[in-house]
PDB file of C-alpha atoms in Angstrom:
ATOM      1  CA  GLN A  41       0.016   0.011   0.026  1.00 33.00           C
ATOM      2  CA  ALA A  42       1.090   3.548  -0.617  1.00 39.00           C
ATOM      3  CA  TRP A  43      -0.317   6.879   0.830  1.00 36.00           C
ATOM      4  CA  CYS A  44       0.779  10.301  -0.184  1.00 39.00           C
ATOM      5  CA  GLY A  45      -0.394  13.342   1.769  1.00 37.00           C
ATOM      6  CA  ARG A  46      -3.981  13.478   2.004  1.00 35.00           C
ATOM      7  CA  TRP A  47      -5.367  10.192   0.842  1.00 35.00           C
ATOM      8  CA  ARG A  48      -8.756   8.904  -0.098  1.00 35.00           C
ATOM      9  CA  GLU A  49      -7.660   5.660  -1.551  1.00 39.00           C
ATOM     10  CA  ALA A  50      -4.552   3.618  -1.566  1.00 39.00           C
ATOM     11  CA  ILE A  51      -2.534   2.315  -4.658  1.00 42.00           C
ATOM     12  CA  TYR A  52      -2.066  -1.276  -4.461  1.00 40.00           C
ATOM     13  CA  TYR A  53       0.768  -2.894  -6.602  1.00 40.00           C
ATOM     14  CA  SER A  54       3.213  -5.713  -6.828  1.00 42.00           C
ATOM     15  CA  ALA A  55       6.095  -6.460  -9.067  1.00 44.00           C
ATOM     16  CA  LYS A  56       3.903  -7.799 -11.773  1.00 47.00           C
ATOM     17  CA  ASP A  57       0.363  -6.173 -11.096  1.00 48.00           C
ATOM     18  CA  TYR A  58      -0.390  -2.532 -10.987  1.00 47.00           C
ATOM     19  CA  VAL A  59      -3.716  -1.065 -10.188  1.00 49.00           C
ATOM     20  CA  VAL A  60      -3.862   2.702  -9.842  1.00 49.00           C
ATOM     21  CA  THR A  61      -7.086   4.403  -8.345  1.00 48.00           C
ATOM     22  CA  GLN A  62      -8.291   7.418 -10.073  1.00 50.00           C
ATOM     23  CA  SER A  63      -9.589   9.438  -7.066  1.00 57.00           C
ATOM     24  CA  PHE A  64      -5.973   9.475  -5.522  1.00 57.00           C
ATOM     25  CA  ASP A  65      -4.980  12.899  -4.098  1.00 64.00           C
ATOM     26  CA  TRP A  66      -1.235  13.591  -4.706  1.00 62.00           C
ATOM     27  CA  ILE A  67      -1.090  16.801  -2.614  1.00 65.00           C
ATOM     28  CA  GLY A  68       1.238  16.503   0.370  1.00 65.00           C
ATOM     29  CA  ALA A  69      -0.777  18.070   3.191  1.00 64.00           C
ATOM     30  CA  TYR A  70       1.751  17.685   6.015  1.00 67.00           C
ATOM     31  CA  PRO A  71       5.123  19.361   6.307  1.00 75.00           C
ATOM     32  CA  SER A  72       8.116  17.099   6.702  1.00 75.00           C
ATOM     33  CA  ARG A  73      11.077  17.300   8.908  1.00 79.00           C
ATOM     34  CA  ARG A  74      14.733  17.111   7.710  1.00 77.00           C
ATOM     35  CA  THR A  75      16.810  15.143  10.115  1.00 82.00           C
ATOM     36  CA  PRO A  76      20.435  13.858   9.545  1.00 83.00           C
ATOM     37  CA  VAL A  77      20.772  10.346   8.195  1.00 81.00           C
ATOM     38  CA  MET A  78      22.954   8.196  10.434  1.00 84.00           C
ATOM     39  CA  ALA A  79      24.374   5.426   8.080  1.00 87.00           C
ATOM     40  CA  ALA A  80      27.606   4.241   7.089  1.00 87.00           C
ATOM     41  CA  SER A  81      26.691   4.526   3.220  1.00 90.00           C
ATOM     42  CA  VAL A  82      24.251   7.048   1.720  1.00 93.00           C
ATOM     43  CA  VAL A  83      22.811   7.404  -1.771  1.00 95.00           C
ATOM     44  CA  ALA A  84      21.134  10.740  -2.899  1.00 94.00           C
ATOM     45  CA  ALA A  85      19.187  11.055  -6.001  1.00 95.00           C
ATOM     46  CA  SER A  86      16.196  13.043  -7.221  1.00 94.00           C
ATOM     47  CA  GLN A  87      14.188  10.040  -7.672  1.00 95.00           C
ATOM     48  CA  PRO A  88      13.899   7.212  -5.122  1.00 94.00           C
ATOM     49  CA  LEU A  89      14.119   4.254  -7.461  1.00 97.00           C
ATOM     50  CA  ALA A  90      17.455   5.680  -8.790  1.00 97.00           C
ATOM     51  CA  ALA A  91      18.734   6.066  -4.980  1.00 97.00           C
ATOM     52  CA  GLN A  92      17.522   2.398  -4.383  1.00 97.00           C
ATOM     53  CA  ALA A  93      19.505   1.199  -7.481  1.00 98.00           C
ATOM     54  CA  GLY A  94      22.732   2.671  -5.981  1.00 98.00           C
ATOM     55  CA  LEU A  95      21.922   1.272  -2.474  1.00 97.00           C
ATOM     56  CA  ALA A  96      21.630  -2.264  -4.070  1.00 97.00           C
ATOM     57  CA  MET A  97      25.091  -1.970  -5.519  1.00 98.00           C
ATOM     58  CA  LEU A  98      26.401  -1.159  -2.147  1.00 97.00           C
ATOM     59  CA  ALA A  99      24.546  -4.067  -0.895  1.00 96.00           C
ATOM     60  CA  LYS A 100      26.251  -6.450  -3.271  1.00 97.00           C
ATOM     61  CA  GLY A 101      29.593  -5.100  -2.195  1.00 97.00           C
ATOM     62  CA  GLY A 102      30.019  -2.454  -4.663  1.00 98.00           C
ATOM     63  CA  SER A 103      31.939   0.803  -4.438  1.00 97.00           C
ATOM     64  CA  ALA A 104      30.537   4.366  -4.247  1.00 97.00           C
ATOM     65  CA  ALA A 105      31.557   4.609  -7.865  1.00 98.00           C
ATOM     66  CA  ASP A 106      29.309   1.441  -8.661  1.00 98.00           C
ATOM     67  CA  ALA A 107      26.360   3.059  -6.901  1.00 98.00           C
ATOM     68  CA  ALA A 108      26.784   6.393  -8.617  1.00 98.00           C
ATOM     69  CA  ILE A 109      26.677   4.632 -11.978  1.00 98.00           C
ATOM     70  CA  ALA A 110      23.672   2.566 -11.138  1.00 98.00           C
ATOM     71  CA  ALA A 111      21.840   5.684  -9.923  1.00 98.00           C
ATOM     72  CA  ALA A 112      22.561   7.773 -12.942  1.00 98.00           C
ATOM     73  CA  ALA A 113      21.717   5.033 -15.312  1.00 98.00           C
ATOM     74  CA  THR A 114      18.218   4.432 -13.448  1.00 98.00           C
ATOM     75  CA  LEU A 115      17.632   8.193 -13.625  1.00 97.00           C
ATOM     76  CA  MET A 116      17.782   8.176 -17.543  1.00 97.00           C
ATOM     77  CA  VAL A 117      14.923   5.799 -17.281  1.00 98.00           C
ATOM     78  CA  VAL A 118      12.568   6.952 -14.408  1.00 97.00           C
ATOM     79  CA  GLU A 119      13.233  10.573 -14.908  1.00 97.00           C
ATOM     80  CA  PRO A 120      13.785  11.106 -18.631  1.00 95.00           C
ATOM     81  CA  VAL A 121      12.600  14.714 -18.359  1.00 94.00           C
ATOM     82  CA  SER A 122      16.052  15.352 -16.792  1.00 93.00           C
ATOM     83  CA  SER A 123      18.579  13.098 -18.321  1.00 90.00           C
ATOM     84  CA  GLY A 124      19.191  10.743 -21.085  1.00 94.00           C
ATOM     85  CA  LEU A 125      21.804   8.724 -23.033  1.00 94.00           C
ATOM     86  CA  GLY A 126      22.805  12.007 -24.897  1.00 93.00           C
ATOM     87  CA  ALA A 127      24.045  13.519 -21.476  1.00 94.00           C
ATOM     88  CA  ASP A 128      27.378  14.451 -20.223  1.00 96.00           C
ATOM     89  CA  ALA A 129      28.801  13.541 -16.854  1.00 96.00           C
ATOM     90  CA  PHE A 130      31.278  15.211 -14.433  1.00 97.00           C
ATOM     91  CA  ALA A 131      32.623  13.473 -11.298  1.00 97.00           C
ATOM     92  CA  LEU A 132      34.798  14.208  -8.238  1.00 97.00           C
ATOM     93  CA  VAL A 133      36.211  11.084  -6.580  1.00 97.00           C
ATOM     94  CA  SER A 134      38.051  11.073  -3.194  1.00 95.00           C
ATOM     95  CA  GLN A 135      40.019   8.027  -2.418  1.00 92.00           C
ATOM     96  CA  ARG A 136      42.438   7.731   0.539  1.00 91.00           C
ATOM     97  CA  GLY A 137      42.939  11.609   0.586  1.00 89.00           C
ATOM     98  CA  GLU A 138      43.559  12.070  -3.210  1.00 95.00           C
ATOM     99  CA  VAL A 139      40.725  13.783  -5.185  1.00 97.00           C
ATOM    100  CA  VAL A 140      40.451  13.200  -8.788  1.00 98.00           C
ATOM    101  CA  GLY A 141      38.120  14.696 -11.443  1.00 98.00           C
ATOM    102  CA  LEU A 142      36.468  13.061 -14.424  1.00 98.00           C
ATOM    103  CA  ASN A 143      35.340  15.034 -17.488  1.00 98.00           C
ATOM    104  CA  ALA A 144      33.052  13.020 -19.509  1.00 98.00           C
ATOM    105  CA  SER A 145      31.579  15.757 -21.656  1.00 97.00           C
ATOM    106  CA  GLY A 146      31.311  15.423 -25.509  1.00 95.00           C
ATOM    107  CA  ARG A 147      32.874  17.903 -27.828  1.00 94.00           C
ATOM    108  CA  THR A 148      31.100  19.582 -30.797  1.00 93.00           C
ATOM    109  CA  PRO A 149      31.096  17.352 -33.804  1.00 94.00           C
ATOM    110  CA  ALA A 150      33.867  18.188 -36.382  1.00 94.00           C
ATOM    111  CA  ARG A 151      31.452  18.691 -39.208  1.00 92.00           C
ATOM    112  CA  LYS A 152      30.075  22.131 -39.919  1.00 88.00           C
ATOM    113  CA  ILE A 153      26.673  22.754 -38.733  1.00 86.00           C
ATOM    114  CA  ALA A 154      24.229  23.027 -41.666  1.00 80.00           C
ATOM    115  CA  ASN A 155      23.175  26.566 -42.402  1.00 78.00           C
ATOM    116  CA  TYR A 156      24.951  27.932 -39.422  1.00 82.00           C
ATOM    117  CA  ASP A 157      25.902  31.582 -39.676  1.00 81.00           C
ATOM    118  CA  GLY A 158      27.737  31.954 -36.309  1.00 82.00           C
ATOM    119  CA  GLY A 159      24.945  33.279 -34.377  1.00 87.00           C
ATOM    120  CA  LYS A 160      23.176  31.804 -31.422  1.00 90.00           C
ATOM    121  CA  ILE A 161      23.042  27.943 -31.302  1.00 89.00           C
ATOM    122  CA  ALA A 162      19.366  26.814 -31.337  1.00 84.00           C
ATOM    123  CA  ASP A 163      18.252  25.070 -28.046  1.00 86.00           C
ATOM    124  CA  PHE A 164      16.545  22.015 -29.876  1.00 86.00           C
ATOM    125  CA  GLY A 165      17.439  20.071 -32.939  1.00 87.00           C
ATOM    126  CA  TRP A 166      20.691  19.068 -34.439  1.00 90.00           C
ATOM    127  CA  PRO A 167      22.661  22.457 -34.026  1.00 90.00           C
ATOM    128  CA  SER A 168      22.529  21.801 -30.209  1.00 91.00           C
ATOM    129  CA  VAL A 169      23.811  18.271 -30.345  1.00 93.00           C
ATOM    130  CA  THR A 170      27.328  17.418 -28.850  1.00 95.00           C
ATOM    131  CA  ILE A 171      28.875  13.857 -28.677  1.00 97.00           C
ATOM    132  CA  PRO A 172      27.062  11.833 -25.759  1.00 97.00           C
ATOM    133  CA  GLY A 173      29.508  11.652 -23.025  1.00 97.00           C
ATOM    134  CA  ALA A 174      27.956  10.183 -19.849  1.00 98.00           C
ATOM    135  CA  VAL A 175      28.309   6.481 -20.897  1.00 98.00           C
ATOM    136  CA  SER A 176      32.101   6.906 -21.575  1.00 98.00           C
ATOM    137  CA  GLY A 177      32.123   8.374 -17.936  1.00 98.00           C
ATOM    138  CA  TRP A 178      30.313   5.320 -16.422  1.00 98.00           C
ATOM    139  CA  VAL A 179      32.955   2.907 -18.042  1.00 98.00           C
ATOM    140  CA  SER A 180      36.052   5.116 -16.932  1.00 98.00           C
ATOM    141  CA  LEU A 181      34.465   5.147 -13.279  1.00 98.00           C
ATOM    142  CA  SER A 182      33.875   1.374 -13.365  1.00 98.00           C
ATOM    143  CA  GLU A 183      37.249   0.617 -14.705  1.00 98.00           C
ATOM    144  CA  ARG A 184      39.136   2.825 -12.156  1.00 98.00           C
ATOM    145  CA  PHE A 185      36.961   2.611  -8.953  1.00 98.00           C
ATOM    146  CA  GLY A 186      34.237  -0.050  -9.540  1.00 98.00           C
ATOM    147  CA  LYS A 187      34.279  -3.488  -7.908  1.00 98.00           C
ATOM    148  CA  LEU A 188      31.194  -4.975  -9.652  1.00 98.00           C
ATOM    149  CA  PRO A 189      30.706  -5.939 -13.339  1.00 98.00           C
ATOM    150  CA  PHE A 190      29.719  -3.296 -15.533  1.00 98.00           C
ATOM    151  CA  ALA A 191      26.747  -5.163 -16.653  1.00 98.00           C
ATOM    152  CA  ASP A 192      25.466  -5.398 -13.027  1.00 98.00           C
ATOM    153  CA  LEU A 193      25.388  -1.671 -12.626  1.00 98.00           C
ATOM    154  CA  LEU A 194      22.971  -1.154 -15.563  1.00 98.00           C
ATOM    155  CA  ALA A 195      20.650  -4.163 -14.616  1.00 98.00           C
ATOM    156  CA  PRO A 196      18.220  -1.937 -12.480  1.00 98.00           C
ATOM    157  CA  ALA A 197      17.764   0.578 -15.239  1.00 98.00           C
ATOM    158  CA  ILE A 198      17.098  -2.095 -17.793  1.00 98.00           C
ATOM    159  CA  ARG A 199      14.614  -3.625 -15.373  1.00 98.00           C
ATOM    160  CA  TYR A 200      12.548  -0.493 -15.029  1.00 98.00           C
ATOM    161  CA  ALA A 201      12.754   0.478 -18.743  1.00 98.00           C
ATOM    162  CA  GLU A 202      11.559  -3.125 -19.599  1.00 97.00           C
ATOM    163  CA  GLU A 203       9.048  -3.953 -16.989  1.00 97.00           C
ATOM    164  CA  GLY A 204       7.820  -0.571 -16.234  1.00 97.00           C
ATOM    165  CA  PHE A 205       8.114   2.016 -13.398  1.00 97.00           C
ATOM    166  CA  LEU A 206       5.320   3.990 -11.738  1.00 96.00           C
ATOM    167  CA  VAL A 207       5.584   7.794 -12.941  1.00 95.00           C
ATOM    168  CA  THR A 208       6.044  10.160  -9.805  1.00 93.00           C
ATOM    169  CA  PRO A 209       4.013  13.478  -9.446  1.00 92.00           C
ATOM    170  CA  VAL A 210       6.793  15.756 -10.066  1.00 91.00           C
ATOM    171  CA  VAL A 211       8.184  13.912 -12.891  1.00 94.00           C
ATOM    172  CA  ALA A 212       4.715  13.695 -14.544  1.00 94.00           C
ATOM    173  CA  ARG A 213       4.192  17.482 -14.046  1.00 93.00           C
ATOM    174  CA  VAL A 214       7.620  18.298 -15.910  1.00 95.00           C
ATOM    175  CA  TRP A 215       6.818  15.667 -18.580  1.00 95.00           C
ATOM    176  CA  ARG A 216       3.328  17.454 -19.416  1.00 94.00           C
ATOM    177  CA  GLY A 217       5.052  20.758 -19.538  1.00 94.00           C
ATOM    178  CA  LEU A 218       7.842  19.416 -21.906  1.00 93.00           C
ATOM    179  CA  LYS A 219       5.401  18.186 -24.502  1.00 93.00           C
ATOM    180  CA  VAL A 220       4.982  21.286 -26.439  1.00 92.00           C
ATOM    181  CA  GLN A 221       8.838  21.572 -26.893  1.00 90.00           C
ATOM    182  CA  TYR A 222       8.861  18.242 -28.727  1.00 90.00           C
ATOM    183  CA  LEU A 223       5.991  18.713 -31.250  1.00 90.00           C
ATOM    184  CA  LYS A 224       8.540  19.140 -33.873  1.00 88.00           C
ATOM    185  CA  PHE A 225      10.163  15.745 -32.908  1.00 90.00           C
ATOM    186  CA  PRO A 226       7.974  12.888 -33.613  1.00 89.00           C
ATOM    187  CA  GLU A 227      10.716  10.450 -32.496  1.00 89.00           C
ATOM    188  CA  ILE A 228      10.550  11.683 -28.963  1.00 90.00           C
ATOM    189  CA  LEU A 229       6.665  11.774 -29.143  1.00 92.00           C
ATOM    190  CA  ASN A 230       6.724   8.226 -30.168  1.00 91.00           C
ATOM    191  CA  CYS A 231       8.845   7.082 -27.665  1.00 90.00           C
ATOM    192  CA  TYR A 232       7.816   8.967 -24.601  1.00 93.00           C
ATOM    193  CA  TYR A 233       4.349  10.007 -25.292  1.00 92.00           C
ATOM    194  CA  ALA A 234       2.297   6.921 -26.114  1.00 85.00           C
ATOM    195  CA  GLU A 235      -0.531   7.519 -28.578  1.00 83.00           C
ATOM    196  CA  GLY A 236       0.077  11.343 -27.715  1.00 87.00           C
ATOM    197  CA  ALA A 237      -0.853  11.063 -24.120  1.00 90.00           C
ATOM    198  CA  VAL A 238       1.081  12.644 -21.176  1.00 92.00           C
ATOM    199  CA  PRO A 239       2.011  10.009 -18.496  1.00 92.00           C
ATOM    200  CA  ALA A 240      -0.123  10.746 -15.353  1.00 92.00           C
ATOM    201  CA  PRO A 241       1.036  10.244 -11.790  1.00 92.00           C
ATOM    202  CA  GLY A 242       1.064   6.729 -10.869  1.00 92.00           C
ATOM    203  CA  ALA A 243       0.933   5.393 -14.552  1.00 93.00           C
ATOM    204  CA  LEU A 244       3.148   2.463 -15.305  1.00 95.00           C
ATOM    205  CA  MET A 245       5.538   3.438 -17.870  1.00 95.00           C
ATOM    206  CA  LYS A 246       7.720   1.130 -20.139  1.00 96.00           C
ATOM    207  CA  LEU A 247      10.366   2.243 -22.285  1.00 96.00           C
ATOM    208  CA  PRO A 248      11.399  -0.855 -24.450  1.00 95.00           C
ATOM    209  CA  VAL A 249      13.515   0.795 -26.947  1.00 94.00           C
ATOM    210  CA  LEU A 250      15.487   2.430 -24.288  1.00 96.00           C
ATOM    211  CA  ALA A 251      15.945  -0.968 -22.627  1.00 98.00           C
ATOM    212  CA  GLN A 252      17.298  -2.526 -25.820  1.00 97.00           C
ATOM    213  CA  SER A 253      19.885   0.267 -26.016  1.00 97.00           C
ATOM    214  CA  LEU A 254      21.062   0.047 -22.422  1.00 98.00           C
ATOM    215  CA  ARG A 255      21.361  -3.886 -22.829  1.00 98.00           C
ATOM    216  CA  GLN A 256      23.626  -3.223 -25.900  1.00 98.00           C
ATOM    217  CA  ILE A 257      25.525  -0.793 -23.647  1.00 98.00           C
ATOM    218  CA  ALA A 258      25.843  -2.958 -20.728  1.00 98.00           C
ATOM    219  CA  ALA A 259      27.068  -6.000 -22.738  1.00 98.00           C
ATOM    220  CA  THR A 260      29.741  -3.860 -24.657  1.00 98.00           C
ATOM    221  CA  LYS A 261      30.840  -1.682 -21.759  1.00 97.00           C
ATOM    222  CA  GLY A 262      29.543   1.302 -23.839  1.00 97.00           C
ATOM    223  CA  GLN A 263      31.217   0.533 -27.200  1.00 97.00           C
ATOM    224  CA  ALA A 264      27.911  -0.213 -28.750  1.00 98.00           C
ATOM    225  CA  LEU A 265      27.231   3.839 -28.383  1.00 98.00           C
ATOM    226  CA  TYR A 266      30.494   4.805 -29.743  1.00 98.00           C
ATOM    227  CA  CYS A 267      31.539   2.530 -32.503  1.00 97.00           C
ATOM    228  CA  GLY A 268      28.859  -0.294 -32.400  1.00 97.00           C
ATOM    229  CA  GLU A 269      25.419  -0.679 -33.533  1.00 96.00           C
ATOM    230  CA  LEU A 270      24.005   2.369 -31.713  1.00 97.00           C
ATOM    231  CA  ALA A 271      26.665   4.603 -33.212  1.00 97.00           C
ATOM    232  CA  GLN A 272      26.005   3.424 -36.685  1.00 97.00           C
ATOM    233  CA  ARG A 273      22.231   4.034 -36.291  1.00 96.00           C
ATOM    234  CA  ILE A 274      22.933   7.699 -34.778  1.00 96.00           C
ATOM    235  CA  SER A 275      25.185   8.457 -37.776  1.00 96.00           C
ATOM    236  CA  ALA A 276      22.892   7.193 -40.260  1.00 97.00           C
ATOM    237  CA  TYR A 277      20.050   9.211 -38.846  1.00 95.00           C
ATOM    238  CA  ALA A 278      22.136  12.359 -38.806  1.00 95.00           C
ATOM    239  CA  GLN A 279      23.146  11.822 -42.543  1.00 93.00           C
ATOM    240  CA  ALA A 280      19.355  11.263 -43.304  1.00 94.00           C
ATOM    241  CA  THR A 281      18.158  14.422 -41.351  1.00 92.00           C
ATOM    242  CA  ASN A 282      20.884  16.911 -42.264  1.00 91.00           C
ATOM    243  CA  GLY A 283      22.744  16.543 -38.984  1.00 93.00           C
ATOM    244  CA  HIS A 284      26.341  17.038 -38.361  1.00 93.00           C
ATOM    245  CA  LEU A 285      27.194  14.223 -36.086  1.00 95.00           C
ATOM    246  CA  ALA A 286      29.276  11.481 -37.729  1.00 95.00           C
ATOM    247  CA  MET A 287      30.455   8.034 -36.792  1.00 96.00           C
ATOM    248  CA  SER A 288      33.931   9.352 -36.717  1.00 97.00           C
ATOM    249  CA  ASP A 289      33.031  11.862 -33.959  1.00 97.00           C
ATOM    250  CA  LEU A 290      31.382   9.128 -31.792  1.00 98.00           C
ATOM    251  CA  ALA A 291      34.607   6.792 -32.171  1.00 97.00           C
ATOM    252  CA  ALA A 292      37.011   9.483 -31.316  1.00 97.00           C
ATOM    253  CA  HIS A 293      35.402  10.511 -27.958  1.00 97.00           C
ATOM    254  CA  GLN A 294      37.180   9.951 -24.774  1.00 96.00           C
ATOM    255  CA  ALA A 295      36.572  10.859 -21.226  1.00 97.00           C
ATOM    256  CA  GLN A 296      39.357  12.590 -19.432  1.00 97.00           C
ATOM    257  CA  TRP A 297      40.774  12.379 -15.922  1.00 98.00           C
ATOM    258  CA  VAL A 298      41.492  15.906 -14.743  1.00 98.00           C
ATOM    259  CA  THR A 299      43.159  17.531 -11.674  1.00 97.00           C
ATOM    260  CA  PRO A 300      40.263  19.381  -9.746  1.00 98.00           C
ATOM    261  CA  LEU A 301      40.661  22.993  -9.009  1.00 98.00           C
ATOM    262  CA  GLN A 302      40.873  23.722  -5.262  1.00 97.00           C
ATOM    263  CA  ILE A 303      40.578  26.656  -2.758  1.00 97.00           C
ATOM    264  CA  LYS A 304      40.964  26.893   1.104  1.00 96.00           C
ATOM    265  CA  TYR A 305      37.698  28.283   2.795  1.00 96.00           C
ATOM    266  CA  ARG A 306      37.281  28.564   6.508  1.00 96.00           C
ATOM    267  CA  GLY A 307      39.578  25.837   7.128  1.00 95.00           C
ATOM    268  CA  ALA A 308      38.282  23.402   4.624  1.00 95.00           C
ATOM    269  CA  THR A 309      39.416  22.700   1.074  1.00 96.00           C
ATOM    270  CA  LEU A 310      36.810  23.009  -1.656  1.00 97.00           C
ATOM    271  CA  TYR A 311      37.300  20.991  -4.901  1.00 98.00           C
ATOM    272  CA  GLU A 312      35.587  21.718  -8.135  1.00 98.00           C
ATOM    273  CA  MET A 313      35.945  20.695 -11.810  1.00 97.00           C
ATOM    274  CA  PRO A 314      37.954  22.859 -14.132  1.00 97.00           C
ATOM    275  CA  PRO A 315      36.756  24.097 -17.316  1.00 94.00           C
ATOM    276  CA  ASN A 316      34.830  23.256 -19.454  1.00 94.00           C
ATOM    277  CA  SER A 317      32.601  22.850 -16.375  1.00 93.00           C
ATOM    278  CA  GLN A 318      31.356  25.889 -14.378  1.00 93.00           C
ATOM    279  CA  GLY A 319      33.267  24.789 -11.202  1.00 95.00           C
ATOM    280  CA  ILE A 320      35.587  27.885 -11.290  1.00 95.00           C
ATOM    281  CA  ALA A 321      32.570  29.944 -11.050  1.00 95.00           C
ATOM    282  CA  ALA A 322      31.341  28.155  -7.995  1.00 94.00           C
ATOM    283  CA  LEU A 323      34.703  28.325  -6.293  1.00 96.00           C
TER     284      LEU A 323
END
């Protein structure tokens, strides 16, 4: 059973059987108190299923890096309004007193953007596209700091994409607001707005195409996205739709280990990523 704030009816669900009542009230009526979490290990994420995926890796004997990868991959499924396989990634990792940085952001493709005159880059469409970097970051983190097999880290994300997850109220609200942005992109509408409908809070959402992509990435430790089948499909689609992203761009991409910036502040040392991140502004 699950209750959320003021409730009139409950949602009953199991792993294979979901029943969502229509009269459920999603408004939280009671303020919550914030207290410290007393635990040896903590995973924080903006969606609880992603945090649970990270905790599952720790329970299996995984490292913090394993937990971070599992949580990030799961977020791409259960919170697709905020991240996806085209994303970038940055990481700061502290181990035995040493802090290192990982820059897994993607560069601009080498080919000239069609009809680009040097002005403002559009927020949507091919002109805004850079090389997907996040997956290369997961692989680099796993190889240097991970303890579990890479495929294990993506298992929760694949399961939620394949079997489905219940859409949370916040994600549903953002999902609804984004639809108008994607009216010019039928591929997005077909994948994330089944029959044109916006997922409602509590709806069971399945993303089978994303599950297939994640399976290929898991099986090849990311190579499918950069020089395998997924890379070929991305490049072919770019060529067919006047895009500037080529197979050679994907194959040339590499995540980079970098030295973090640092400053002293009130007796503490603060670390941030160097450019091209905005870490220097934060410091």
